[in-house]
């Protein structure tokens, strides 16, 4: 057997292939079970013992030879495939790039997160409550019994009979939290979230909107604590020159009840269109938690007292960013968030 000739033939044949299939065919031809090299290899049985070693060495030379030619060609063919692919998929870098639209934080989320982090720094917990709520939590425990006229202002959507509804306010989370604490420990919580009312949508009404509820229950809490807390929030949101005032109001779940007003940040209090020439803008409802509510929720009003407040997230955002239509928040026009984000960055 002439190794040299066979190696030369193999090399020639391997170099002559033009694709991987042909190359693999050659592998079968030489190295397959019935391949040329395999058959030669099998013949070692017929070789006299003293020649077996030399024969074996020759066989190895053939096998290694084939493998070397094979691997080299394989690499070459694979590289050619890759090159072709790269060429086909080449990116024309002279083309102008498609612009990836930049996102911006949602304005309502921003307001909520801002208030959350401020109040968390004052020891408040941020809690969640269900949007599908029971009448008991949304109204009854909050001192608004069935048939009470205070319900009229908060007509909502009923899901099942007249007991399961979409919450008309975040105030039910007050009741849920107090009941969870079982009248034993102070409460400091805020709850931001969606609320619903059966309102016809217009520039200032939306059937779905967001509130940020706050509740503090402890010993010896008075209206001045509410005023101080509100002062911190108002200055944080609207600037350090902001003045605050409490104006008498009415809510079923607080006594006394107040509206929380800030001095108009546009005119500084002298009167303009934004504050309807009053110099003041109302931003939240609040009051001292009604003894009935404390009692309903397991807190003894002779020991505990507290205050609560409720901001409208959209109202805060509309005031802060000069948005005149509440529907802006629900029309998913991303530019609104972007414009406001840019405004803020410039102001920083
Ligand atoms: N839940 C009230 C509303 O939707 C807002 C509010 C007023 C919340 C007074 C309070 C509060 O916690 O004390 O109009």
Short mmCIF file of C-alpha atoms and ligand atoms in Angstrom, two decimals:
data_model
loop_
_atom_site.label_atom_id
_atom_site.label_comp_id
_atom_site.label_asym_id
_atom_site.label_seq_id
_atom_site.Cartn_x
_atom_site.Cartn_y
_atom_site.Cartn_z
CA UNK A 1 0.00 0.00 0.00
CA UNK A 2 1.35 3.37 -0.98
CA UNK A 3 0.50 5.86 1.72
CA UNK A 4 1.90 8.76 -0.18
CA UNK A 5 -0.29 8.27 -3.17
CA UNK A 6 -3.38 7.78 -1.11
CA UNK A 7 -2.65 10.89 0.93
CA UNK A 8 -2.21 12.88 -2.24
CA UNK A 9 -5.46 11.61 -3.69
CA UNK A 10 -7.31 12.42 -0.48
CA UNK A 11 -5.84 15.90 -0.39
CA UNK A 12 -6.79 16.53 -3.98
CA UNK A 13 -10.31 15.26 -3.55
CA UNK A 14 -10.85 17.21 -0.34
CA UNK A 15 -9.55 20.41 -1.83
CA UNK A 16 -11.80 19.89 -4.80
CA UNK A 17 -15.11 19.98 -2.86
CA UNK A 18 -17.21 23.10 -2.96
CA UNK A 19 -19.54 22.62 0.00
CA UNK A 20 -19.90 20.87 3.35
CA UNK A 21 -22.14 18.13 1.96
CA UNK A 22 -19.52 17.06 -0.53
CA UNK A 23 -16.93 17.19 2.20
CA UNK A 24 -19.01 14.92 4.41
CA UNK A 25 -19.45 12.50 1.53
CA UNK A 26 -15.66 12.19 1.42
CA UNK A 27 -15.61 11.45 5.13
CA UNK A 28 -17.95 8.55 4.51
CA UNK A 29 -15.85 7.45 1.52
CA UNK A 30 -12.62 7.29 3.53
CA UNK A 31 -13.51 7.03 7.19
CA UNK A 32 -17.04 5.53 7.14
CA UNK A 33 -17.63 1.96 8.31
CA UNK A 34 -16.95 0.65 4.84
CA UNK A 35 -14.63 3.50 3.95
CA UNK A 36 -11.28 3.05 2.24
CA UNK A 37 -9.21 3.73 5.34
CA UNK A 38 -11.46 1.64 7.56
CA UNK A 39 -11.18 -1.32 5.20
CA UNK A 40 -7.41 -0.99 5.07
CA UNK A 41 -7.43 -0.79 8.81
CA UNK A 42 -9.37 -4.04 9.07
CA UNK A 43 -6.74 -5.80 7.04
CA UNK A 44 -4.29 -5.53 9.91
CA UNK A 45 -5.59 -8.95 10.92
CA UNK A 46 -3.98 -10.50 7.87
CA UNK A 47 -0.62 -8.81 8.40
CA UNK A 48 2.09 -10.96 10.00
CA UNK A 49 2.71 -10.06 13.59
CA UNK A 50 6.17 -8.57 13.11
CA UNK A 51 4.77 -6.13 10.53
CA UNK A 52 1.71 -5.15 12.53
CA UNK A 53 3.42 -2.25 14.26
CA UNK A 54 4.66 -0.67 11.04
CA UNK A 55 1.23 -1.23 9.46
CA UNK A 56 -0.49 0.41 12.41
CA UNK A 57 1.77 3.41 12.10
CA UNK A 58 0.95 3.74 8.44
CA UNK A 59 -2.75 3.58 9.23
CA UNK A 60 -2.40 6.34 11.79
CA UNK A 61 -0.59 8.44 9.24
CA UNK A 62 -3.51 7.99 6.86
CA UNK A 63 -6.14 8.78 9.50
CA UNK A 64 -4.32 11.83 10.76
CA UNK A 65 -3.71 12.94 7.22
CA UNK A 66 -7.36 12.67 6.35
CA UNK A 67 -8.47 14.47 9.54
CA UNK A 68 -6.07 17.32 8.94
CA UNK A 69 -7.17 17.85 5.34
CA UNK A 70 -10.78 17.51 6.41
CA UNK A 71 -10.63 20.00 9.31
CA UNK A 72 -8.77 22.55 7.27
CA UNK A 73 -11.27 22.38 4.42
CA UNK A 74 -14.17 22.47 6.85
CA UNK A 75 -12.87 25.66 8.42
CA UNK A 76 -12.38 27.20 5.02
CA UNK A 77 -15.93 26.33 3.91
CA UNK A 78 -17.48 27.59 7.16
CA UNK A 79 -15.60 30.83 6.89
CA UNK A 80 -16.85 31.24 3.34
CA UNK A 81 -20.45 30.75 4.52
CA UNK A 82 -19.94 33.31 7.28
CA UNK A 83 -18.41 35.81 4.89
CA UNK A 84 -21.28 35.44 2.50
CA UNK A 85 -23.75 35.93 5.32
CA UNK A 86 -21.96 39.01 6.60
CA UNK A 87 -21.89 40.47 3.17
CA UNK A 88 -25.60 39.88 2.68
CA UNK A 89 -26.50 41.33 6.06
CA UNK A 90 -24.15 44.25 5.87
CA UNK A 91 -25.58 47.36 7.51
CA UNK A 92 -25.46 50.52 5.52
CA UNK A 93 -24.05 52.87 8.12
CA UNK A 94 -24.57 55.85 5.88
CA UNK A 95 -28.35 55.52 6.36
CA UNK A 96 -29.81 57.88 9.00
CA UNK A 97 -30.75 55.91 12.12
CA UNK A 98 -34.37 55.38 13.10
CA UNK A 99 -35.06 57.40 16.21
CA UNK A 100 -35.90 55.39 19.31
CA UNK A 101 -38.57 57.37 21.13
CA UNK A 102 -37.36 58.31 24.59
CA UNK A 103 -39.68 57.42 27.42
CA UNK A 104 -40.47 59.73 30.32
CA UNK A 105 -41.95 59.05 33.74
CA UNK A 106 -45.74 59.18 33.97
CA UNK A 107 -46.72 62.47 35.61
CA UNK A 108 -49.18 60.97 38.07
CA UNK A 109 -46.71 58.31 39.13
CA UNK A 110 -44.14 61.03 39.60
CA UNK A 111 -46.39 63.06 41.89
CA UNK A 112 -47.32 59.95 43.84
CA UNK A 113 -43.74 58.78 44.23
CA UNK A 114 -42.73 62.25 45.31
CA UNK A 115 -45.35 62.33 48.08
CA UNK A 116 -44.60 58.73 49.01
CA UNK A 117 -40.91 59.35 49.54
CA UNK A 118 -41.57 62.53 51.50
CA UNK A 119 -44.06 60.85 53.82
CA UNK A 120 -41.98 57.71 54.18
CA UNK A 121 -39.20 59.96 55.45
CA UNK A 122 -41.70 61.10 58.09
CA UNK A 123 -42.39 57.52 59.18
CA UNK A 124 -45.48 56.73 57.10
CA UNK A 125 -46.05 53.32 55.52
CA UNK A 126 -47.29 53.09 51.96
CA UNK A 127 -50.16 50.61 51.85
CA UNK A 128 -52.39 49.19 49.16
CA UNK A 129 -56.07 48.47 49.11
CA UNK A 130 -58.47 46.81 46.69
CA UNK A 131 -60.16 48.82 43.95
CA UNK A 132 -63.10 46.42 44.03
CA UNK A 133 -64.37 47.19 47.50
CA UNK A 134 -67.16 46.31 49.89
CA UNK A 135 -69.80 48.89 50.72
CA UNK A 136 -68.86 48.37 54.37
CA UNK A 137 -65.31 49.71 53.92
CA UNK A 138 -66.07 52.36 51.31
CA UNK A 139 -68.99 53.83 53.24
CA UNK A 140 -70.35 52.23 56.39
CA UNK A 141 -67.25 51.99 58.57
CA UNK A 142 -66.48 55.55 57.49
CA UNK A 143 -69.66 56.77 59.12
CA UNK A 144 -71.66 56.95 55.88
CA UNK A 145 -74.62 54.59 56.47
CA UNK A 146 -76.92 53.36 53.69
CA UNK A 147 -79.27 56.08 52.52
CA UNK A 148 -77.10 58.92 53.84
CA UNK A 149 -77.10 61.93 51.49
CA UNK A 150 -73.26 62.09 51.65
CA UNK A 151 -73.30 59.03 49.36
CA UNK A 152 -74.81 61.08 46.53
CA UNK A 153 -71.56 62.92 45.89
CA UNK A 154 -69.76 59.60 45.59
CA UNK A 155 -72.03 57.55 43.35
CA UNK A 156 -69.98 54.76 41.89
CA UNK A 157 -70.15 51.53 39.89
CA UNK A 158 -71.72 48.50 41.55
CA UNK A 159 -70.52 45.07 40.56
CA UNK A 160 -72.76 42.75 42.51
CA UNK A 161 -76.03 43.85 44.09
CA UNK A 162 -75.37 46.90 46.24
CA UNK A 163 -72.56 45.47 48.38
CA UNK A 164 -69.60 45.19 45.98
CA UNK A 165 -68.48 48.35 44.24
CA UNK A 166 -65.53 50.14 42.68
CA UNK A 167 -64.18 52.28 45.50
CA UNK A 168 -65.15 55.93 45.15
CA UNK A 169 -62.28 57.09 47.37
CA UNK A 170 -59.09 55.72 48.92
CA UNK A 171 -60.51 56.34 52.40
CA UNK A 172 -61.63 52.67 52.83
CA UNK A 173 -57.95 51.83 53.21
CA UNK A 174 -58.04 53.83 56.46
CA UNK A 175 -60.62 51.40 57.82
CA UNK A 176 -58.76 48.37 56.51
CA UNK A 177 -55.49 49.49 58.10
CA UNK A 178 -57.00 50.36 61.47
CA UNK A 179 -58.83 47.03 61.62
CA UNK A 180 -55.60 45.24 60.76
CA UNK A 181 -53.78 47.06 63.60
CA UNK A 182 -56.61 46.05 65.97
CA UNK A 183 -56.71 49.29 67.89
CA UNK A 184 -53.42 48.55 69.56
CA UNK A 185 -50.77 50.62 67.90
CA UNK A 186 -50.41 54.02 66.26
CA UNK A 187 -51.09 54.26 62.51
CA UNK A 188 -49.16 56.26 59.98
CA UNK A 189 -50.04 55.34 56.47
CA UNK A 190 -50.63 56.69 53.03
CA UNK A 191 -52.42 54.93 50.25
CA UNK A 192 -52.22 56.11 46.67
CA UNK A 193 -54.49 54.46 44.15
CA UNK A 194 -57.24 54.49 41.59
CA UNK A 195 -60.77 55.51 42.48
CA UNK A 196 -64.00 55.57 40.50
CA UNK A 197 -67.15 57.68 40.29
CA UNK A 198 -70.20 57.69 38.10
CA UNK A 199 -69.29 61.05 36.62
CA UNK A 200 -69.59 62.15 33.03
CA UNK A 201 -66.11 62.85 31.77
CA UNK A 202 -65.29 66.48 31.06
CA UNK A 203 -62.33 68.80 31.57
CA UNK A 204 -62.44 68.45 35.36
CA UNK A 205 -64.26 65.13 35.88
CA UNK A 206 -63.21 61.60 35.10
CA UNK A 207 -64.98 58.34 35.94
CA UNK A 208 -61.57 57.09 37.03
CA UNK A 209 -58.99 59.16 38.86
CA UNK A 210 -56.39 58.80 41.58
CA UNK A 211 -56.27 59.80 45.20
CA UNK A 212 -53.56 59.83 47.81
CA UNK A 213 -55.00 59.08 51.21
CA UNK A 214 -53.20 59.75 54.46
CA UNK A 215 -54.00 58.67 58.00
CA UNK A 216 -52.26 59.24 61.30
CA UNK A 217 -53.66 57.86 64.55
CA UNK A 218 -51.82 58.22 67.82
CA UNK A 219 -52.25 59.74 71.27
CA UNK A 220 -52.76 63.49 71.70
CA UNK A 221 -53.03 64.28 68.01
CA UNK A 222 -54.60 67.61 67.22
CA UNK A 223 -55.48 69.80 64.26
CA UNK A 224 -52.13 71.56 64.61
CA UNK A 225 -50.39 68.27 63.74
CA UNK A 226 -52.43 68.15 60.56
CA UNK A 227 -51.55 71.75 59.79
CA UNK A 228 -47.84 71.10 60.35
CA UNK A 229 -47.86 67.97 58.20
CA UNK A 230 -49.77 69.71 55.43
CA UNK A 231 -47.34 72.61 55.58
CA UNK A 232 -44.41 70.26 54.92
CA UNK A 233 -46.20 68.57 52.00
CA UNK A 234 -47.32 71.87 50.44
CA UNK A 235 -43.87 73.44 50.61
CA UNK A 236 -42.31 70.30 49.23
CA UNK A 237 -44.68 70.20 46.26
CA UNK A 238 -45.17 73.88 45.49
CA UNK A 239 -42.08 75.62 46.84
CA UNK A 240 -40.85 76.96 50.16
CA UNK A 241 -42.75 80.24 49.91
CA UNK A 242 -46.10 78.42 49.93
CA UNK A 243 -48.47 79.41 52.74
CA UNK A 244 -51.18 77.05 53.95
CA UNK A 245 -54.56 77.49 55.54
CA UNK A 246 -57.33 75.23 56.79
CA UNK A 247 -60.86 76.12 55.76
CA UNK A 248 -63.92 74.60 57.46
CA UNK A 249 -65.63 71.89 55.45
CA UNK A 250 -67.71 68.77 55.84
CA UNK A 251 -66.88 65.09 55.52
CA UNK A 252 -68.73 62.28 57.22
CA UNK A 253 -65.57 60.59 58.46
CA UNK A 254 -63.87 63.61 60.02
CA UNK A 255 -64.87 66.06 62.72
CA UNK A 256 -63.96 68.83 62.38
CA UNK A 257 -63.45 68.67 58.64
CA UNK A 258 -61.38 71.06 56.60
CA UNK A 259 -60.25 71.91 53.12
CA UNK A 260 -56.50 72.28 52.77
CA UNK A 261 -55.60 75.40 50.81
CA UNK A 262 -52.25 76.63 49.56
CA UNK A 263 -51.42 80.22 48.68
CA UNK A 264 -51.53 80.62 44.91
CA UNK A 265 -48.07 79.81 43.55
CA UNK A 266 -48.79 81.72 40.37
CA UNK A 267 -49.66 85.15 41.76
CA UNK A 268 -48.22 84.66 45.22
CA UNK A 269 -51.62 85.36 46.78
CA UNK A 270 -52.51 88.64 45.13
CA UNK A 271 -55.21 87.07 42.94
CA UNK A 272 -55.19 85.70 39.39
CA UNK A 273 -57.21 83.48 37.06
CA UNK A 274 -55.72 80.28 38.48
CA UNK A 275 -56.87 81.02 42.04
CA UNK A 276 -60.04 82.72 40.82
CA UNK A 277 -58.80 85.93 42.40
CA UNK A 278 -58.96 84.47 45.88
CA UNK A 279 -55.21 84.06 46.36
CA UNK A 280 -55.81 80.48 47.56
CA UNK A 281 -56.09 77.08 45.90
CA UNK A 282 -57.72 74.05 47.51
CA UNK A 283 -55.61 70.90 47.16
CA UNK A 284 -57.05 68.36 49.60
CA UNK A 285 -59.83 67.41 51.99
CA UNK A 286 -58.92 66.54 55.55
CA UNK A 287 -59.93 66.57 59.18
CA UNK A 288 -59.72 64.90 62.55
CA UNK A 289 -60.83 61.27 62.34
CA UNK A 290 -64.44 61.05 63.51
CA UNK A 291 -64.85 59.20 66.84
CA UNK A 292 -67.38 56.89 65.16
CA UNK A 293 -64.80 55.89 62.57
CA UNK A 294 -62.19 55.22 65.26
CA UNK A 295 -64.71 53.14 67.19
CA UNK A 296 -65.93 51.27 64.08
CA UNK A 297 -62.35 50.32 63.33
CA UNK A 298 -61.38 49.16 66.80
CA UNK A 299 -59.73 52.30 68.21
CA UNK A 300 -61.04 53.75 71.47
CA UNK A 301 -61.61 57.49 70.83
CA UNK A 302 -61.02 58.29 74.50
CA UNK A 303 -57.42 57.10 74.06
CA UNK A 304 -56.66 57.63 70.40
CA UNK A 305 -57.08 60.56 68.06
CA UNK A 306 -55.88 61.21 64.55
CA UNK A 307 -56.09 63.14 61.34
CA UNK A 308 -56.69 62.09 57.77
CA UNK A 309 -56.34 63.74 54.40
CA UNK A 310 -57.07 62.97 50.80
CA UNK A 311 -55.33 64.53 47.79
CA UNK A 312 -56.44 64.12 44.20
CA UNK A 313 -53.36 63.11 42.22
CA UNK A 314 -54.65 64.53 38.93
CA UNK A 315 -55.59 67.80 40.58
CA UNK A 316 -52.09 68.18 42.01
CA UNK A 317 -50.54 67.39 38.63
CA UNK A 318 -52.89 69.76 36.80
CA UNK A 319 -52.01 72.58 39.16
CA UNK A 320 -48.33 71.89 39.25
CA UNK A 321 -47.87 71.53 35.51
CA UNK A 322 -50.59 73.86 34.23
CA UNK A 323 -52.71 71.14 32.63
CA UNK A 324 -56.27 72.29 32.04
CA UNK A 325 -57.99 69.03 31.08
CA UNK A 326 -58.02 65.93 33.29
CA UNK A 327 -58.58 63.74 30.21
CA UNK A 328 -55.00 64.54 29.18
CA UNK A 329 -53.82 61.90 31.66
CA UNK A 330 -55.85 59.12 30.08
CA UNK A 331 -55.33 59.83 26.40
CA UNK A 332 -51.94 58.10 26.40
CA UNK A 333 -50.26 60.87 24.46
CA UNK A 334 -46.67 60.18 25.46
CA UNK A 335 -45.59 63.67 24.48
CA UNK A 336 -47.30 65.09 27.58
CA UNK A 337 -44.97 63.20 29.89
CA UNK A 338 -42.00 64.06 27.72
CA UNK A 339 -42.74 67.78 27.60
CA UNK A 340 -43.18 67.93 31.37
CA UNK A 341 -40.07 65.90 32.00
CA UNK A 342 -38.07 68.27 29.81
CA UNK A 343 -39.58 71.28 31.59
CA UNK A 344 -38.51 69.84 34.95
CA UNK A 345 -35.00 69.04 33.82
CA UNK A 346 -34.61 72.61 32.57
CA UNK A 347 -35.91 74.01 35.84
CA UNK A 348 -33.55 71.91 37.95
N1 LIG B 1 -62.28 60.86 50.49
C1 LIG B 1 -62.52 62.28 50.28
C2 LIG B 1 -63.10 62.49 48.90
O1 LIG B 1 -62.97 61.62 48.09
C3 LIG B 1 -61.25 63.05 50.46
C4 LIG B 1 -60.88 63.12 51.90
C5 LIG B 1 -61.39 64.12 52.69
C6 LIG B 1 -60.13 62.13 52.47
C7 LIG B 1 -61.11 64.18 54.03
C8 LIG B 1 -59.83 62.18 53.83
C9 LIG B 1 -60.33 63.21 54.57
O2 LIG B 1 -59.11 61.27 54.43
O3 LIG B 1 -60.05 63.25 55.89
O4 LIG B 1 -63.65 63.51 48.65
#
